[in-house]
Amino acid sequence: MSKAFIASVIQDSLECTGVAANRCATDLIEAIVREMKKEGGFTLPSFGTFTVRKTKARKALNPRTGEAVKVKAGKTVRFKASPNLKKAV
């Protein structure tokens, strides 16, 4: 799924211009990102839950050279599908 797909669905649903639908899709995505930064997660009922998790610093191997590389601590986003989504798919 892409932002263009979301904008297309909004445009068809609301019968609005492509510019307005694209702006709406952009605002929707930005609102979801803000909520995840603020609360650490986001839930769409009947779809699933996105959660932000912290990752620890670790050592990894470069697959080409086999050389050890340090990977910094960071954050990642996880998704857990709702039971309704699992049944639908």
Coordinates of N, CA and C in Angstrom, one line a residue:
M1 N 0.9 -1.2 0.0 CA 0.0 0.0 0.0 C 0.9 1.2 0.0
S2 N 0.5 2.2 -0.8 CA 1.3 3.4 -0.9 C 0.4 4.6 -0.5
K3 N 1.1 5.8 -0.4 CA 0.3 7.0 -0.1 C -0.6 7.3 -1.3
A4 N -0.1 7.0 -2.5 CA -0.9 7.3 -3.7 C -2.2 6.4 -3.7
F5 N -2.1 5.2 -3.2 CA -3.3 4.3 -3.1 C -4.3 4.9 -2.1
I6 N -3.8 5.3 -1.0 CA -4.6 5.9 0.1 C -5.3 7.1 -0.5
A7 N -4.6 8.0 -1.2 CA -5.2 9.2 -1.8 C -6.2 8.8 -2.8
S8 N -6.0 7.8 -3.6 CA -7.0 7.4 -4.6 C -8.3 6.9 -3.9
V9 N -8.1 6.1 -2.9 CA -9.3 5.6 -2.2 C -10.1 6.8 -1.6
I10 N -9.4 7.8 -1.0 CA -10.0 9.0 -0.4 C -10.7 9.8 -1.5
Q11 N -10.0 9.9 -2.6 CA -10.6 10.7 -3.7 C -11.9 10.0 -4.3
D12 N -11.9 8.7 -4.4 CA -13.1 8.0 -4.9 C -14.2 8.0 -3.8
S13 N -13.9 7.9 -2.6 CA -14.9 7.9 -1.5 C -15.5 9.3 -1.3
L14 N -14.7 10.3 -1.3 CA -15.3 11.7 -1.0 C -15.6 12.4 -2.3
E15 N -15.3 11.9 -3.5 CA -15.5 12.6 -4.7 C -14.9 14.0 -4.7
C16 N -13.6 14.0 -4.3 CA -12.9 15.3 -4.2 C -11.8 15.3 -5.3
T17 N -11.1 16.4 -5.3 CA -9.9 16.5 -6.3 C -8.8 15.7 -5.8
G18 N -7.9 15.4 -6.7 CA -6.7 14.6 -6.4 C -5.8 15.3 -5.4
V19 N -5.7 16.7 -5.6 CA -4.9 17.5 -4.7 C -5.4 17.4 -3.3
A20 N -6.7 17.5 -3.1 CA -7.3 17.5 -1.8 C -7.1 16.1 -1.1
A21 N -7.3 15.1 -1.9 CA -7.1 13.7 -1.4 C -5.7 13.4 -1.0
N22 N -4.7 13.9 -1.8 CA -3.3 13.8 -1.5 C -3.0 14.5 -0.2
R23 N -3.5 15.7 0.0 CA -3.3 16.4 1.2 C -3.9 15.7 2.4
C24 N -5.0 15.1 2.2 CA -5.7 14.4 3.3 C -4.9 13.1 3.7
A25 N -4.3 12.4 2.7 CA -3.5 11.2 2.9 C -2.3 11.6 3.7
T26 N -1.6 12.7 3.2 CA -0.4 13.2 3.9 C -0.7 13.6 5.4
D27 N -1.8 14.3 5.6 CA -2.2 14.7 7.0 C -2.5 13.5 7.8
L28 N -3.1 12.5 7.2 CA -3.4 11.2 8.0 C -2.2 10.5 8.4
I29 N -1.2 10.4 7.5 CA 0.0 9.7 7.8 C 0.8 10.4 8.8
E30 N 0.9 11.8 8.7 CA 1.6 12.6 9.7 C 1.0 12.5 11.1
A31 N -0.4 12.5 11.1 CA -1.1 12.3 12.4 C -0.8 11.0 13.1
I32 N -0.7 9.9 12.3 CA -0.4 8.6 12.8 C 1.1 8.6 13.4
V33 N 2.0 9.2 12.6 CA 3.4 9.3 13.1 C 3.5 10.1 14.4
R34 N 2.8 11.2 14.4 CA 2.9 12.0 15.7 C 2.3 11.2 16.9
E35 N 1.2 10.5 16.7 CA 0.7 9.7 17.7 C 1.6 8.6 18.2
M36 N 2.3 8.0 17.3 CA 3.2 7.0 17.6 C 4.4 7.5 18.4
K37 N 4.9 8.7 18.0 CA 6.0 9.4 18.7 C 5.5 9.7 20.1
K38 N 4.3 10.3 20.3 CA 3.8 10.7 21.5 C 3.4 9.6 22.5
E39 N 2.7 8.6 22.0 CA 2.1 7.6 22.8 C 2.9 6.3 22.8
G40 N 3.8 6.1 21.8 CA 4.5 4.8 21.7 C 3.7 3.8 20.9
G41 N 2.6 4.1 20.3 CA 1.8 3.1 19.6 C 0.6 3.7 19.0
F42 N -0.1 2.9 18.2 CA -1.3 3.4 17.5 C -2.2 2.2 17.2
T43 N -3.5 2.2 17.5 CA -4.4 1.1 17.2 C -5.5 1.5 16.2
L44 N -5.7 0.7 15.2 CA -6.8 0.9 14.3 C -7.7 -0.3 14.6
P45 N -8.9 -0.1 15.2 CA -9.8 -1.2 15.5 C -10.1 -2.0 14.3
S46 N -10.2 -3.3 14.4 CA -10.5 -4.2 13.4 C -9.4 -4.3 12.3
F47 N -8.3 -3.7 12.6 CA -7.1 -3.8 11.7 C -5.9 -4.3 12.4
G48 N -5.5 -3.5 13.4 CA -4.3 -4.0 14.2 C -3.7 -2.9 15.0
T49 N -2.5 -3.2 15.6 CA -1.8 -2.3 16.5 C -0.4 -2.1 16.1
F50 N 0.0 -0.9 16.0 CA 1.4 -0.5 15.7 C 2.0 -0.1 17.0
T51 N 3.2 -0.7 17.4 CA 3.9 -0.3 18.6 C 5.3 0.1 18.3
V52 N 5.9 1.0 19.0 CA 7.3 1.4 18.9 C 8.0 0.7 20.0
R53 N 9.1 0.0 19.6 CA 10.0 -0.7 20.5 C 11.4 -0.2 20.4
K54 N 12.1 -0.2 21.5 CA 13.5 0.2 21.5 C 14.3 -1.0 21.2
T55 N 15.4 -0.8 20.5 CA 16.3 -1.9 20.2 C 17.7 -1.6 20.9
K56 N 18.3 -2.6 21.4 CA 19.6 -2.4 22.1 C 20.7 -2.3 21.1
A57 N 21.8 -1.7 21.5 CA 23.0 -1.7 20.7 C 23.6 -3.1 20.6
R58 N 24.1 -3.5 19.5 CA 24.6 -4.8 19.3 C 25.7 -4.9 18.3
K59 N 26.3 -6.1 18.2 CA 27.3 -6.3 17.2 C 26.7 -7.1 16.1
A60 N 27.0 -6.8 14.8 CA 26.6 -7.6 13.7 C 27.7 -7.9 12.8
L61 N 27.5 -8.7 11.8 CA 28.6 -9.1 10.8 C 28.2 -8.5 9.5
N62 N 29.2 -7.9 8.8 CA 29.0 -7.5 7.4 C 29.0 -8.8 6.6
P63 N 27.9 -9.0 5.8 CA 27.9 -10.3 5.1 C 28.9 -10.4 4.0
R64 N 29.4 -9.3 3.4 CA 30.3 -9.4 2.3 C 31.8 -9.7 2.9
T65 N 32.1 -9.0 4.0 CA 33.5 -9.1 4.4 C 33.6 -10.0 5.7
G66 N 32.5 -10.2 6.4 CA 32.6 -11.0 7.6 C 33.1 -10.2 8.8
E67 N 33.3 -8.9 8.5 CA 33.8 -8.0 9.6 C 32.7 -7.6 10.6
A68 N 33.1 -7.6 11.9 CA 32.2 -7.2 12.9 C 31.9 -5.7 12.8
V69 N 30.6 -5.3 13.0 CA 30.2 -4.0 12.9 C 29.3 -3.7 14.1
K70 N 29.5 -2.5 14.7 CA 28.6 -2.0 15.8 C 27.3 -1.4 15.2
V71 N 26.2 -1.8 15.8 CA 24.9 -1.3 15.4 C 24.4 -0.5 16.6
K72 N 24.1 0.8 16.4 CA 23.6 1.6 17.5 C 22.2 1.2 18.0
A73 N 21.9 1.6 19.2 CA 20.6 1.4 19.8 C 19.6 2.3 19.0
G74 N 18.4 1.9 18.9 CA 17.4 2.7 18.1 C 16.0 2.3 18.4
K75 N 15.1 2.6 17.5 CA 13.7 2.2 17.7 C 13.2 1.6 16.4
T76 N 12.2 0.7 16.6 CA 11.6 0.0 15.4 C 10.1 0.0 15.6
V77 N 9.4 -0.2 14.6 CA 7.9 -0.3 14.7 C 7.5 -1.7 14.4
R78 N 6.6 -2.2 15.3 CA 6.1 -3.6 15.1 C 4.6 -3.5 14.9
F79 N 4.1 -4.5 14.2 CA 2.6 -4.5 13.9 C 2.1 -5.8 14.3
K80 N 0.9 -5.8 14.9 CA 0.2 -7.0 15.3 C -1.2 -6.9 14.7
A81 N -1.5 -7.8 13.9 CA -2.8 -7.8 13.2 C -3.9 -8.2 14.2
S82 N -5.1 -7.6 14.0 CA -6.2 -8.0 14.8 C -6.8 -9.3 14.4
P83 N -7.6 -10.0 15.2 CA -8.2 -11.2 14.8 C -9.1 -11.0 13.6
N84 N -9.8 -9.9 13.5 CA -10.7 -9.6 12.4 C -9.9 -9.6 11.1
L85 N -8.8 -8.9 11.1 CA -7.9 -8.9 9.9 C -7.4 -10.2 9.5
K86 N -7.0 -11.0 10.5 CA -6.5 -12.4 10.2 C -7.6 -13.2 9.6
K87 N -8.9 -13.1 10.0 CA -10.0 -13.9 9.5 C -10.3 -13.4 8.0
A88 N -10.2 -12.1 7.8 CA -10.5 -11.5 6.5 C -9.5 -11.9 5.4
V89 N -8.3 -12.1 5.9 CA -7.2 -12.4 4.9 C -7.1 -13.9 4.8

